[in-house]
PDB file of C-alpha atoms in Angstrom:
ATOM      1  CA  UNK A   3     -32.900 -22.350 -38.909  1.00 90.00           C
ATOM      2  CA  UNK A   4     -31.397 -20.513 -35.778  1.00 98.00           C
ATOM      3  CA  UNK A   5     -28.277 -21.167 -36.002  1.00 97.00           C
ATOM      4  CA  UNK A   6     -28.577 -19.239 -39.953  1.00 97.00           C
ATOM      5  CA  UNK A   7     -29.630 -16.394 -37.866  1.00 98.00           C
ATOM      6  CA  UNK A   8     -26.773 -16.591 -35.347  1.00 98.00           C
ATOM      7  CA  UNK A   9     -24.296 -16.702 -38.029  1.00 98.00           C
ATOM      8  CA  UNK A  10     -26.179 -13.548 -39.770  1.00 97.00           C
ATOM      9  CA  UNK A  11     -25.358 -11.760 -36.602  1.00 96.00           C
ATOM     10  CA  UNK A  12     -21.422 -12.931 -36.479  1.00 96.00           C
ATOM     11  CA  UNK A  13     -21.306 -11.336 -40.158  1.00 96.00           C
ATOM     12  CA  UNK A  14     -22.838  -8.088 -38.197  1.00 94.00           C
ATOM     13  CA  UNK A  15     -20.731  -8.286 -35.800  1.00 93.00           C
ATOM     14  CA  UNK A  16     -18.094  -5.437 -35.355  1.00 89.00           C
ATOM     15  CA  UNK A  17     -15.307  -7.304 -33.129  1.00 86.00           C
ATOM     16  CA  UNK A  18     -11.551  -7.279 -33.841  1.00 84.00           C
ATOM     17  CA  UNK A  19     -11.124 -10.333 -31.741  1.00 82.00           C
ATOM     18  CA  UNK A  20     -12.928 -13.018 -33.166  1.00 87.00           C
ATOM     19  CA  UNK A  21     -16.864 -12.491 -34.389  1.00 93.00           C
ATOM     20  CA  UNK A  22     -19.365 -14.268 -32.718  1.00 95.00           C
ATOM     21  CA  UNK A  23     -23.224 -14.588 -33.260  1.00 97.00           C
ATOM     22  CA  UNK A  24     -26.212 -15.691 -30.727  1.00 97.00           C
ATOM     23  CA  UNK A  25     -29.649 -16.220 -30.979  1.00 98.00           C
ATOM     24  CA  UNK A  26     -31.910 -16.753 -27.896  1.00 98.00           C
ATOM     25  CA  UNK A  27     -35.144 -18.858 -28.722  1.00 98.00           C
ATOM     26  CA  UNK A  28     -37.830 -19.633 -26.369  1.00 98.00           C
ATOM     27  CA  UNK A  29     -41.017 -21.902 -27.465  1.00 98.00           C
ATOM     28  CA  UNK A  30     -40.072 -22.138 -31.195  1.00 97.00           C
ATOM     29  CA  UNK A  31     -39.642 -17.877 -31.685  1.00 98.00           C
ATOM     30  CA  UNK A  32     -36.932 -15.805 -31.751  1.00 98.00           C
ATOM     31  CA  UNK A  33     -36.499 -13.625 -28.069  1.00 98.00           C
ATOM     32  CA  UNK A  34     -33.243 -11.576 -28.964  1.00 97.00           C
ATOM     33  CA  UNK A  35     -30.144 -11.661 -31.083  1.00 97.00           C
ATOM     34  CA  UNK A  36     -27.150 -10.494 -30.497  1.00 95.00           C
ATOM     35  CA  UNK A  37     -23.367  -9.949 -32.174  1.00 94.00           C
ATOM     36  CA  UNK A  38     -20.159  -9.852 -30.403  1.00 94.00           C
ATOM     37  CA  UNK A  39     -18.363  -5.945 -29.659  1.00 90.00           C
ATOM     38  CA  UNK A  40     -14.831  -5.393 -29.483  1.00 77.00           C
ATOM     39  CA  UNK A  41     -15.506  -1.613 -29.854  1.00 74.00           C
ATOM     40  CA  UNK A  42     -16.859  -0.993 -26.221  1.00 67.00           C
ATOM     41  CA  UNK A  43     -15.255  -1.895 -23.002  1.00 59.00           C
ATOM     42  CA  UNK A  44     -15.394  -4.503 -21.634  1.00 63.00           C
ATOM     43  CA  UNK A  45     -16.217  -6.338 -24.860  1.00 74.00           C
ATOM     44  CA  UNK A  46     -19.364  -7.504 -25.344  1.00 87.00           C
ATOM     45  CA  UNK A  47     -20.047 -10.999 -25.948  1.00 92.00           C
ATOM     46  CA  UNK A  48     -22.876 -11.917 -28.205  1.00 95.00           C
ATOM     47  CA  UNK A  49     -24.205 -14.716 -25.960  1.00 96.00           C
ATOM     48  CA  UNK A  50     -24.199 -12.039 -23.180  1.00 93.00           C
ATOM     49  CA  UNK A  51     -25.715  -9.417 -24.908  1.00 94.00           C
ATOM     50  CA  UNK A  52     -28.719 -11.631 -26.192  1.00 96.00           C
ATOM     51  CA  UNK A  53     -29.247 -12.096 -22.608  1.00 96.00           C
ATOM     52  CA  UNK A  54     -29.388  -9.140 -21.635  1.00 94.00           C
ATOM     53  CA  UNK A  55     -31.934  -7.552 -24.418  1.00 94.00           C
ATOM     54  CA  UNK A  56     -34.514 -10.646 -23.484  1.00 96.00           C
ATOM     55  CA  UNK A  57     -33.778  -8.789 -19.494  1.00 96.00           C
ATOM     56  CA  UNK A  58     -32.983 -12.688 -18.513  1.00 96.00           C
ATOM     57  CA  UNK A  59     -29.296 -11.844 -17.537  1.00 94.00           C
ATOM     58  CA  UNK A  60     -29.009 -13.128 -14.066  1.00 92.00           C
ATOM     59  CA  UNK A  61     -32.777 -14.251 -13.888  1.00 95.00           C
ATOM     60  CA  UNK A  62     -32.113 -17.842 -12.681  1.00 94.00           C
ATOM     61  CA  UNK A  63     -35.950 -18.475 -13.249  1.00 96.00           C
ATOM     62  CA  UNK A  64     -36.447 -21.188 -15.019  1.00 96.00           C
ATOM     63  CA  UNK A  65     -37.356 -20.872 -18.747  1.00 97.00           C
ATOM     64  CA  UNK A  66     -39.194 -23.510 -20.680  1.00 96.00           C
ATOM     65  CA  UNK A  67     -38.242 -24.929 -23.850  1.00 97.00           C
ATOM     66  CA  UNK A  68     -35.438 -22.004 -24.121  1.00 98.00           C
ATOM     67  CA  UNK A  69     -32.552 -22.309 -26.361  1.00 98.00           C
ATOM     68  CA  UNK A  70     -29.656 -20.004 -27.207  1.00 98.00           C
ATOM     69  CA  UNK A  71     -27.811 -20.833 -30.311  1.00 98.00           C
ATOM     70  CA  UNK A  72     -23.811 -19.331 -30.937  1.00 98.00           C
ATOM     71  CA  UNK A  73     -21.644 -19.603 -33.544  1.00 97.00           C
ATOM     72  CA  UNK A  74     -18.457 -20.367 -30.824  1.00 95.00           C
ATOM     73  CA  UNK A  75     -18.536 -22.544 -28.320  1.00 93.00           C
ATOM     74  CA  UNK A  76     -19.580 -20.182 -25.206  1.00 93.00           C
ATOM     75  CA  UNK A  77     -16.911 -19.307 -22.916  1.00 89.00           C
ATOM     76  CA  UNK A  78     -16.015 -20.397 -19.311  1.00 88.00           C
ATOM     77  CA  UNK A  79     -13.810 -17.455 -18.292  1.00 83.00           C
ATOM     78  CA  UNK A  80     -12.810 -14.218 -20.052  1.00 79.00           C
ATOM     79  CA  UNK A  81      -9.330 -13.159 -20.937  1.00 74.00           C
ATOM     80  CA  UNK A  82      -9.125 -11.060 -17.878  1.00 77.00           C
ATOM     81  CA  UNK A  83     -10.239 -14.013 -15.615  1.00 79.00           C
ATOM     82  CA  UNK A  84     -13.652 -13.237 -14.726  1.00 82.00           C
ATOM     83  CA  UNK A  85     -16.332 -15.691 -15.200  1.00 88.00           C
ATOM     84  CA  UNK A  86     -17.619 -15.817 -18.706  1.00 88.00           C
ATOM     85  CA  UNK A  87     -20.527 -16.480 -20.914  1.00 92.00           C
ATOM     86  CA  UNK A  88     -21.340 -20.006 -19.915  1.00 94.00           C
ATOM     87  CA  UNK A  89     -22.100 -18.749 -16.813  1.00 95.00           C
ATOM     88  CA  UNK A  90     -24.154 -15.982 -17.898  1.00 95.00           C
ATOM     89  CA  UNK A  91     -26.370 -18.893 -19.530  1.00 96.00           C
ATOM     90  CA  UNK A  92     -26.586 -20.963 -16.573  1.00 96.00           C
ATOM     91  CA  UNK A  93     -27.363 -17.636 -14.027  1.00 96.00           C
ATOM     92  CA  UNK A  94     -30.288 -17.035 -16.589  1.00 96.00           C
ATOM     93  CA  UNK A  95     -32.277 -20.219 -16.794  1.00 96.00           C
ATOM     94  CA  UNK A  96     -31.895 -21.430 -20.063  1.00 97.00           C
ATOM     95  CA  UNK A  97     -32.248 -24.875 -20.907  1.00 97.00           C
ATOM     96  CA  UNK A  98     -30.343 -25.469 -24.267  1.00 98.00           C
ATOM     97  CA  UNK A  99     -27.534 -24.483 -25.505  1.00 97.00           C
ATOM     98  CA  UNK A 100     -26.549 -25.104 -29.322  1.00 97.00           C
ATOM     99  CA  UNK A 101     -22.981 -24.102 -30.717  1.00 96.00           C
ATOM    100  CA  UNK A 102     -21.095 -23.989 -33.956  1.00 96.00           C
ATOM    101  CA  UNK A 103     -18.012 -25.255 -33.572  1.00 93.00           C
ATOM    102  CA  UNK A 104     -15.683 -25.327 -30.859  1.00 88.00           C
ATOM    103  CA  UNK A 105     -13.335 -22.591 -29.187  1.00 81.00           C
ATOM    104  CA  UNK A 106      -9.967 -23.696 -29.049  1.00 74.00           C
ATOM    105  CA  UNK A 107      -8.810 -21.723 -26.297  1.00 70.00           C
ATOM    106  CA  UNK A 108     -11.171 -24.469 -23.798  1.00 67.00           C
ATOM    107  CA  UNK A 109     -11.154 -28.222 -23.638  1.00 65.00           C
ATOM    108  CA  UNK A 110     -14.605 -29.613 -25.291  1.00 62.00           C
ATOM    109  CA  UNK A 111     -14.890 -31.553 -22.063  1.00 71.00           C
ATOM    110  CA  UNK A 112     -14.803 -29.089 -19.426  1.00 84.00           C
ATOM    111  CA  UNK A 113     -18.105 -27.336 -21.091  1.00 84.00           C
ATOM    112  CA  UNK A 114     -20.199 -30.452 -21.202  1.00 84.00           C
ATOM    113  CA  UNK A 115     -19.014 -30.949 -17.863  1.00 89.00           C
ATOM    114  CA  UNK A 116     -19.885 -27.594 -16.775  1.00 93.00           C
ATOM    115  CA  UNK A 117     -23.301 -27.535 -18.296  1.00 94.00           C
ATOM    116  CA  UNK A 118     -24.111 -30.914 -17.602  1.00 92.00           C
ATOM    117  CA  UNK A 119     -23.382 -30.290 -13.834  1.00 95.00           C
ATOM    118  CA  UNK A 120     -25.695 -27.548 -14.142  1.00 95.00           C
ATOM    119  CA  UNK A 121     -28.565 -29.282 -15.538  1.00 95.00           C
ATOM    120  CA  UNK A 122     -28.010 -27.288 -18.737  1.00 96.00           C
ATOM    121  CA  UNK A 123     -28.175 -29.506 -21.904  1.00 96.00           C
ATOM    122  CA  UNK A 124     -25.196 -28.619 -24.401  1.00 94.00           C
ATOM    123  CA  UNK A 125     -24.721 -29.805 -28.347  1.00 94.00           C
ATOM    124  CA  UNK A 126     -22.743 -28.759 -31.632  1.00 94.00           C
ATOM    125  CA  UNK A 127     -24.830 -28.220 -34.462  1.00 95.00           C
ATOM    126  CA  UNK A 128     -24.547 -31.379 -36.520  1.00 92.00           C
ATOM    127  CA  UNK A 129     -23.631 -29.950 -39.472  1.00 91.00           C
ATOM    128  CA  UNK A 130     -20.376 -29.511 -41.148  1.00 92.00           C
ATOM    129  CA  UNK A 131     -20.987 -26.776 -43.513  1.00 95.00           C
ATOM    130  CA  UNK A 132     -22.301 -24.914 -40.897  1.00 96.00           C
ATOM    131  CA  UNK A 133     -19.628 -25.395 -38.086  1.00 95.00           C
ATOM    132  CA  UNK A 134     -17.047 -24.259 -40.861  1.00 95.00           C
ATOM    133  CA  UNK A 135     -18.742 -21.509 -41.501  1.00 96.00           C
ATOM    134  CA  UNK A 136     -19.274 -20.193 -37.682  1.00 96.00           C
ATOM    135  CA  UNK A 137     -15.083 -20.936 -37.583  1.00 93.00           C
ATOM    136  CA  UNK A 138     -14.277 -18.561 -40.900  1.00 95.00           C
ATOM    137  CA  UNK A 139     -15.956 -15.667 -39.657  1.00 95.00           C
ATOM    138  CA  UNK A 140     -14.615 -16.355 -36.144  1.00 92.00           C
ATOM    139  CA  UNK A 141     -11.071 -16.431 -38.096  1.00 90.00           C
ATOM    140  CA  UNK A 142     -11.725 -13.531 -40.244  1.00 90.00           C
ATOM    141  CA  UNK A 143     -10.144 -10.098 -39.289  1.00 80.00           C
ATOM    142  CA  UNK A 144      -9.103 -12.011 -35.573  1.00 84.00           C
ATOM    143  CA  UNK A 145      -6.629 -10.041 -34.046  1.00 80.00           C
ATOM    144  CA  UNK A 146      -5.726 -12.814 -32.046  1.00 76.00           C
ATOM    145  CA  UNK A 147      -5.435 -15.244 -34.565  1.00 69.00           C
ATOM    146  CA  UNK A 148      -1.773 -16.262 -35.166  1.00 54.00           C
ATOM    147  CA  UNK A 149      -0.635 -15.117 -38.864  1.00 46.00           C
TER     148      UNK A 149
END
């Protein structure tokens, strides 16, 4: 299952802020995975950085039966303001986008808005055990996590 393999690269992950997994799937195989990186600047997102490895960051051409699977909800905007992950996902022609569980810092709403207004189709992984999972290693070691 991808979304296994997206968690596998959350566990990998070396971010202080919140560790975050992607896996970017086109016709049933893996393309690239990716873990989020607090320890460059700016930090590296995980949805991002699977983008980038497939070279489909800001390739708006279309790509069949494509997928990317993340542990956290992707984001809209980044800390600093500038546009975030989701956007990276919609600039890159993906169809699908599968997440864990949900970031709290965003309104569920305004993503399926977002994605749906951009043709982009966007579900949480049905599965409790899972989503619970993608939110403890989110949670663990979070330096932005109230104590």
């Amino acid at each position: 299952m991808f979304m296994l393999q997206a968690i596998d690269q959350a566990r990998a992950a070396k971010d202080d802020y919140g560790r975050v997994g992607a896996v970017l799937v086109q016709h049933g195989k893996v393309i690239s995975v990716a873990g989020s990186s607090s320890l460059e600047f700016p930090t590296i997102h995980a949805e991002h950085a699977a983008l980038e490895k497939a070279g489909w960051l800001n390739d708006p051409t279309p790509k069949p039966n494509s997928k990317i699977y993340v542990t956290l909800q992707p984001c809209l905007k980044r800390s600093g303001g500038e546009k975030g992950c989701s956007w990276d996902i919609i600039n890159s022609g993906i169809e699908k986008v599968v997440y864990g569980e949900l970031d709290t810092h965003f309104e569920w709403g305004e993503s399926l808005k977002f994605f749906n207004s951009h043709g982009v189709m966007f579900e949480q992984i049905p599965y409790t055990a899972i989503r619970k999972e993608c939110w403890k290693i989110f949670c663990e070691n979070n330096k932005s996590m109230k104590k």
